[in-house]
CSV table of C-alpha atoms and ligand atoms in Angstrom, one decimal:
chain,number,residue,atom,x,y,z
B,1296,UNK,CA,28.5,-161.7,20.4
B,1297,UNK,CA,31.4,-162.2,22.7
B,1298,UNK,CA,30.9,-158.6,24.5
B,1299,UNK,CA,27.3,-159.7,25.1
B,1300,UNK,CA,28.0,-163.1,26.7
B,1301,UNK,CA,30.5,-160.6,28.8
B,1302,UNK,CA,27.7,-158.6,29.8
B,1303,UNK,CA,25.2,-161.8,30.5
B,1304,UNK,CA,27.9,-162.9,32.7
B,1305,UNK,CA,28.6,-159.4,34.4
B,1306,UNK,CA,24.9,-159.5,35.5
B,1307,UNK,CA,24.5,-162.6,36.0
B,1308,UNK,CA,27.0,-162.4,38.8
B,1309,UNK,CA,25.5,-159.1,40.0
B,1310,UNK,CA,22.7,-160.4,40.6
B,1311,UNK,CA,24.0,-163.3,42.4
B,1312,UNK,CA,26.3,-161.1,44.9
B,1313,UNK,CA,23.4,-159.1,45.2
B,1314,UNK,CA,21.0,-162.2,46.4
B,1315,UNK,CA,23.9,-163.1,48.5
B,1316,UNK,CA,23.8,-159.9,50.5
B,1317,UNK,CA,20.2,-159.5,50.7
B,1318,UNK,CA,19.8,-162.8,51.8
B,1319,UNK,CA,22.8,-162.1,54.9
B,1320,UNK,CA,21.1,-159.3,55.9
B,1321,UNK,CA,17.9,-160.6,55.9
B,1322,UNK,CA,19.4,-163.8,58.2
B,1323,UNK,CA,21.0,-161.3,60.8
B,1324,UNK,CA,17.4,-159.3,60.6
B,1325,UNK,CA,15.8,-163.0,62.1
B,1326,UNK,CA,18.8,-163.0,64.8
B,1327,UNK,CA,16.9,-161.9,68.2
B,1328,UNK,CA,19.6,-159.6,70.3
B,1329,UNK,CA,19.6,-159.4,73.9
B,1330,UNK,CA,20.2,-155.6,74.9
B,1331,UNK,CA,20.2,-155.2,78.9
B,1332,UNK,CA,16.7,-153.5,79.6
B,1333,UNK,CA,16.3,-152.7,83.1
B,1334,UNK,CA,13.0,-150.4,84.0
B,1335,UNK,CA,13.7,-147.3,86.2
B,1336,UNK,CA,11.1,-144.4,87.4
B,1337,UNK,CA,12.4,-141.8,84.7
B,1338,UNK,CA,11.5,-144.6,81.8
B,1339,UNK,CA,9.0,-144.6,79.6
B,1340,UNK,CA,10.1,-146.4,76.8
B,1341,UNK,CA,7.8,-149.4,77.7
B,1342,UNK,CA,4.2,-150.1,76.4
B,1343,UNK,CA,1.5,-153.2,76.2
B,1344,UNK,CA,0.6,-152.5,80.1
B,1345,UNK,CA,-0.4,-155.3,81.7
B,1346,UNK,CA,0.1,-157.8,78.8
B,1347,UNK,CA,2.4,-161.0,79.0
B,1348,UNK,CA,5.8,-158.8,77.9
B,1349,UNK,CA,7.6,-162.1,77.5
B,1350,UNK,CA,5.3,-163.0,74.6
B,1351,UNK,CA,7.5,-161.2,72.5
B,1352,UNK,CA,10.7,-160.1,74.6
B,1353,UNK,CA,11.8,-163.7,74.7
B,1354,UNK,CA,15.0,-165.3,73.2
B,1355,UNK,CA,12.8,-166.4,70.3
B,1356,UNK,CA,10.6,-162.9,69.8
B,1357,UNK,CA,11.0,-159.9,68.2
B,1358,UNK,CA,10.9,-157.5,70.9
B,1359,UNK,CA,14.3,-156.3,72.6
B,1360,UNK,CA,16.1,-157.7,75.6
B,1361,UNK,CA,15.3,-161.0,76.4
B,1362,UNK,CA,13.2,-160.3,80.3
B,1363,UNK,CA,13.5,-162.4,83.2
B,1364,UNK,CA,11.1,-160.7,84.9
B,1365,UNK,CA,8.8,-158.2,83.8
B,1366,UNK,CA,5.0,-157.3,84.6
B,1367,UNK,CA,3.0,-153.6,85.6
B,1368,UNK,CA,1.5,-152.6,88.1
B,1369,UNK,CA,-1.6,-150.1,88.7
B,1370,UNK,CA,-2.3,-147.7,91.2
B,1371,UNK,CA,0.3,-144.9,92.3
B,1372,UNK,CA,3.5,-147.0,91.4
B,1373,UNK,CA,5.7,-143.4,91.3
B,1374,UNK,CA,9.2,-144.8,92.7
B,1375,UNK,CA,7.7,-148.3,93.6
B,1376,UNK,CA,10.1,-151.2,93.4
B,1377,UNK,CA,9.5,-155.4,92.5
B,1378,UNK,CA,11.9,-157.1,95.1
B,1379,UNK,CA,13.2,-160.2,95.2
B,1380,UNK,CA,13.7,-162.0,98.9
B,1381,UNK,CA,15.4,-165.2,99.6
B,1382,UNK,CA,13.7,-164.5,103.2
B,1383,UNK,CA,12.4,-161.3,104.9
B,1384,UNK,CA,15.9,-161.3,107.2
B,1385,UNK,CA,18.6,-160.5,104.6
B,1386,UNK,CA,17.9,-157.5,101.9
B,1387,UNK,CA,16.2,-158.2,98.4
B,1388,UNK,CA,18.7,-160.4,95.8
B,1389,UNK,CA,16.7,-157.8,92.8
B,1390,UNK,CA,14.9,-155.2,93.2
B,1391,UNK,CA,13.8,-153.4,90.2
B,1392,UNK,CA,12.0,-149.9,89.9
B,1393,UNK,CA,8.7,-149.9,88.1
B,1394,UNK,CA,9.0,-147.1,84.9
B,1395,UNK,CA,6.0,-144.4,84.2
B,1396,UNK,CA,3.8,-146.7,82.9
B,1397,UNK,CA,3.5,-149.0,85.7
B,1398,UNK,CA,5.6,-151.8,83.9
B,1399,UNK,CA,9.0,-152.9,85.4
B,1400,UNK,CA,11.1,-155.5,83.1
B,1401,UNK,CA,14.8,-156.7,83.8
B,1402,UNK,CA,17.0,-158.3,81.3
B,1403,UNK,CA,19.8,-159.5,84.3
B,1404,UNK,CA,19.9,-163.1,85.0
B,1405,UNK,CA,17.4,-164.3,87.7
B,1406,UNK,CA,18.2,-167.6,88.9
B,1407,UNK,CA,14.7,-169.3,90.1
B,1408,UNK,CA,15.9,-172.5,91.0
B,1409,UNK,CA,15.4,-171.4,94.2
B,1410,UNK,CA,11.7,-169.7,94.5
B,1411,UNK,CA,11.7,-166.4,95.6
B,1412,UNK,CA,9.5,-163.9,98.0
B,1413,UNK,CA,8.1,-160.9,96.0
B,1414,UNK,CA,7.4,-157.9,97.5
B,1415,UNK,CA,6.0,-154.7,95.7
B,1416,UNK,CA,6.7,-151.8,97.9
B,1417,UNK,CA,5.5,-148.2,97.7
B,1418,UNK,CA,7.3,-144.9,97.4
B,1419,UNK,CA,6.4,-144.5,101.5
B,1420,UNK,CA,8.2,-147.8,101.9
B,1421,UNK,CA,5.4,-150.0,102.8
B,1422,UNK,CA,5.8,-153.2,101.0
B,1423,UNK,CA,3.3,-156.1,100.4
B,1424,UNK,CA,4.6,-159.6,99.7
B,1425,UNK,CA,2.8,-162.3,97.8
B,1426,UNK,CA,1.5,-165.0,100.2
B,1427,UNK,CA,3.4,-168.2,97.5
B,1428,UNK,CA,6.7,-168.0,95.8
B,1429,UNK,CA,7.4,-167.1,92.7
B,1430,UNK,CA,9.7,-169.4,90.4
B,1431,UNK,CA,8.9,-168.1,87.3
B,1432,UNK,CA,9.2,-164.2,86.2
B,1433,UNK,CA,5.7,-163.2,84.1
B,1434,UNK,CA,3.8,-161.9,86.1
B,1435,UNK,CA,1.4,-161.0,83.9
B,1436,UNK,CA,0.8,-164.8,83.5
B,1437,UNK,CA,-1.5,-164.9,86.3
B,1438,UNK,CA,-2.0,-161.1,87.0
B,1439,UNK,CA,-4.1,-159.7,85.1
B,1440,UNK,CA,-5.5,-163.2,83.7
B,1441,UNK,CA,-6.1,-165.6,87.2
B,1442,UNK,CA,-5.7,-163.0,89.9
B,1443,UNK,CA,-6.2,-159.1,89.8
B,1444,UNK,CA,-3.6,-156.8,87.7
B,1445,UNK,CA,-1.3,-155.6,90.4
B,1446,UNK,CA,-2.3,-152.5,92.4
B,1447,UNK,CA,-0.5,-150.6,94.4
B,1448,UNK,CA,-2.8,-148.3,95.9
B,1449,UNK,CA,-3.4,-149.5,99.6
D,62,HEC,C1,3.5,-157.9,70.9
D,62,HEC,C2,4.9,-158.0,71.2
D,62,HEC,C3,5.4,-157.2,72.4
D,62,HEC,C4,4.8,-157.2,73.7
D,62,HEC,C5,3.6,-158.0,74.2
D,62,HEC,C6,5.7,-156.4,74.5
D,62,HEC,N1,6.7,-155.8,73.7
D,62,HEC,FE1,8.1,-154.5,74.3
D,62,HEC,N2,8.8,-154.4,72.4
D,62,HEC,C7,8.4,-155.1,71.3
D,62,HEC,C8,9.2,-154.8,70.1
D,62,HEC,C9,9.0,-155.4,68.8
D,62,HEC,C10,10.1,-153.8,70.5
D,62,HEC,C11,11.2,-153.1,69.7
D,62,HEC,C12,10.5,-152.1,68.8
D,62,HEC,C13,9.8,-151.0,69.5
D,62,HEC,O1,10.4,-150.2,70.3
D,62,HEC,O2,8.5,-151.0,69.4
D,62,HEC,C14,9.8,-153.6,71.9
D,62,HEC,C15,10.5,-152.6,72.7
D,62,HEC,C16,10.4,-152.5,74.0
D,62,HEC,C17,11.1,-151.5,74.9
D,62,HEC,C18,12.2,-150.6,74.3
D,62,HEC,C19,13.5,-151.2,74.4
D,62,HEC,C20,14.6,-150.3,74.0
D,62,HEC,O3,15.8,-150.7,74.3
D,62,HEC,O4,14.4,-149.2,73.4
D,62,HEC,C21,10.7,-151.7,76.1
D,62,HEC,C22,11.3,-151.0,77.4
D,62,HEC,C23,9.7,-152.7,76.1
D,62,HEC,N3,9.5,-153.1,74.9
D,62,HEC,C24,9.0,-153.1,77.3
D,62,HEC,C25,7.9,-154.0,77.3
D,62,HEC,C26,7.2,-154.4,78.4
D,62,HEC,C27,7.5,-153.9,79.8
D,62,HEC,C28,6.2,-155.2,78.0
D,62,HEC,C29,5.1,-155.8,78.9
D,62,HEC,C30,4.3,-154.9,79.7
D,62,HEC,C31,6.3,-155.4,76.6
D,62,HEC,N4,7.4,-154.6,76.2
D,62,HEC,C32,5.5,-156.1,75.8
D,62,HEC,C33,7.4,-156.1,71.3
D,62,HEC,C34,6.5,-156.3,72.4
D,63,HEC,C1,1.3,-168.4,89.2
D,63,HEC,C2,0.5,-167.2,89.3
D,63,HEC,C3,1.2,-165.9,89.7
D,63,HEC,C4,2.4,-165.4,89.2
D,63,HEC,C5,3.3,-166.0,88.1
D,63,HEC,C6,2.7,-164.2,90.0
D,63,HEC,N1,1.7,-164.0,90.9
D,63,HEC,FE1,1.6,-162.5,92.3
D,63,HEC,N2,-0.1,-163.3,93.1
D,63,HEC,C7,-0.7,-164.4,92.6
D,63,HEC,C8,-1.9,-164.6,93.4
D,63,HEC,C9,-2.9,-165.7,93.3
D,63,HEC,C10,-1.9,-163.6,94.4
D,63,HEC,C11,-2.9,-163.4,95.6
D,63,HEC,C12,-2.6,-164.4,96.7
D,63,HEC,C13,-1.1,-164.3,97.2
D,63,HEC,O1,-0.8,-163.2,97.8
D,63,HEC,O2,-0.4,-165.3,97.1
D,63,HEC,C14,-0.7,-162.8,94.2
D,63,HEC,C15,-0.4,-161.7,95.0
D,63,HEC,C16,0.7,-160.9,94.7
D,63,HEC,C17,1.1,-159.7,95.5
D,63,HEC,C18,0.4,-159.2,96.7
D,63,HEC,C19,-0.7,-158.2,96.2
D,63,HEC,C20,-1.5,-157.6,97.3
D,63,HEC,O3,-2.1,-156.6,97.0
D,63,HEC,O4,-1.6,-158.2,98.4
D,63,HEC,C21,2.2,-159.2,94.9
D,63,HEC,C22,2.9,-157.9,95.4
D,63,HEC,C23,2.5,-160.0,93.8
D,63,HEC,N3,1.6,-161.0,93.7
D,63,HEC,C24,3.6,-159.7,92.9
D,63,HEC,C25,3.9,-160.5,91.8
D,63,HEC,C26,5.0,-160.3,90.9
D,63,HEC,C27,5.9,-159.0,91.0
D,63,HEC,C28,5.1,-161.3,90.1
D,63,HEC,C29,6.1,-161.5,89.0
D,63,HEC,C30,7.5,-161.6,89.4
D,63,HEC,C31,4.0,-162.2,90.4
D,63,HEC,N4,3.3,-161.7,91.5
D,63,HEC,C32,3.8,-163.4,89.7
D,63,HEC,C33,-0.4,-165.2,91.5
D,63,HEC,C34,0.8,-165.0,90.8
């Protein structure tokens, strides 16, 4: 009788250390981490063209790396670049290469307090800017949806 409540007990706190450790690893599962992400011309790791990335690569999503800026591009966007201008005098504050799908994404901190001037330029190094300023990094919010996707075959 004794040697079974022994074993009751025994399982019973098996089980419970075995709840406790399913149920931490679960937790850290629900933790979103922020890798650094940055798009280049020899990635193609991306996917969901021309959808809002920052549906899901958010602080709160599942997807990973937290973007500040992120959106694609279609057209012949080999060695194209996003870049970010305070004005046209001084060079770009980012600049970020657009991958092999024609999606660019950045996980480095963007400050948009101050809006910026985006410019999308070609592998010839012509560069078209948008006419307003950008404050806000998804540019798939509007492209794609309100405007045309992105093209960069002028
Ligand atoms: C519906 C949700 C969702 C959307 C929308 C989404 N992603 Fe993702 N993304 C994920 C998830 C989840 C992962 C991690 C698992 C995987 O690789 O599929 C991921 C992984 C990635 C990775 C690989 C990261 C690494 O370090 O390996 C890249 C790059 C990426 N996404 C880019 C993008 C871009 C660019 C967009 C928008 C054009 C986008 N994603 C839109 C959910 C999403
Ligand atoms: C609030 C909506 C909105 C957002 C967000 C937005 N755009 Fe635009 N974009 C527009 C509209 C509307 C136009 C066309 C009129 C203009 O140039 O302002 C445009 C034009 C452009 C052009 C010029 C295209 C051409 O062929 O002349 C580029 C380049 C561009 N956007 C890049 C971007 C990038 C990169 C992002 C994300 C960082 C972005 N845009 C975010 C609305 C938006």
């Amino acid at each position: 009788m004794k040697r079974n409540l022994i074993t009751i007990n025994y399982i019973a706190y098996m089980l419970l250390f075995v709840t406790a450790t399913f149920v931490s690893s679960c937790d850290k599962a629900f933790i979103p981490e922020n890798e650094t992400t940055i798009s280049n011309s020899s990635e193609d790791e991306s996917h969901y063209f021309g959808q809002n990335c920052m549906e899901c690569h958010h602080s709160a999503g599942h997807g990973e790396g937290w973007f500040t800026l992120a959106g694609s591009t279609k057209g012949n966007y080999y060695m194209a670049t996003i870049e970010l201008y305070y004005d046209t005098i001084n060079p770009p504050v980012h600049k970020i290469e657009v991958d092999q799908k024609g999606n660019f994404y950045t996980t480095n901190e963007i400050n948009y307090q101050t809006p910026y001037l985006v410019g999308l330029r070609n592998q010839n190094n012509d560069i078209k800017y948008m006419k307003s300023k950008i404050s806000v990094g998804q540019c798939s919010l509007c492209h794609g949806a309100t405007t045309s996707t992105l093209n960069i075959n002028w």
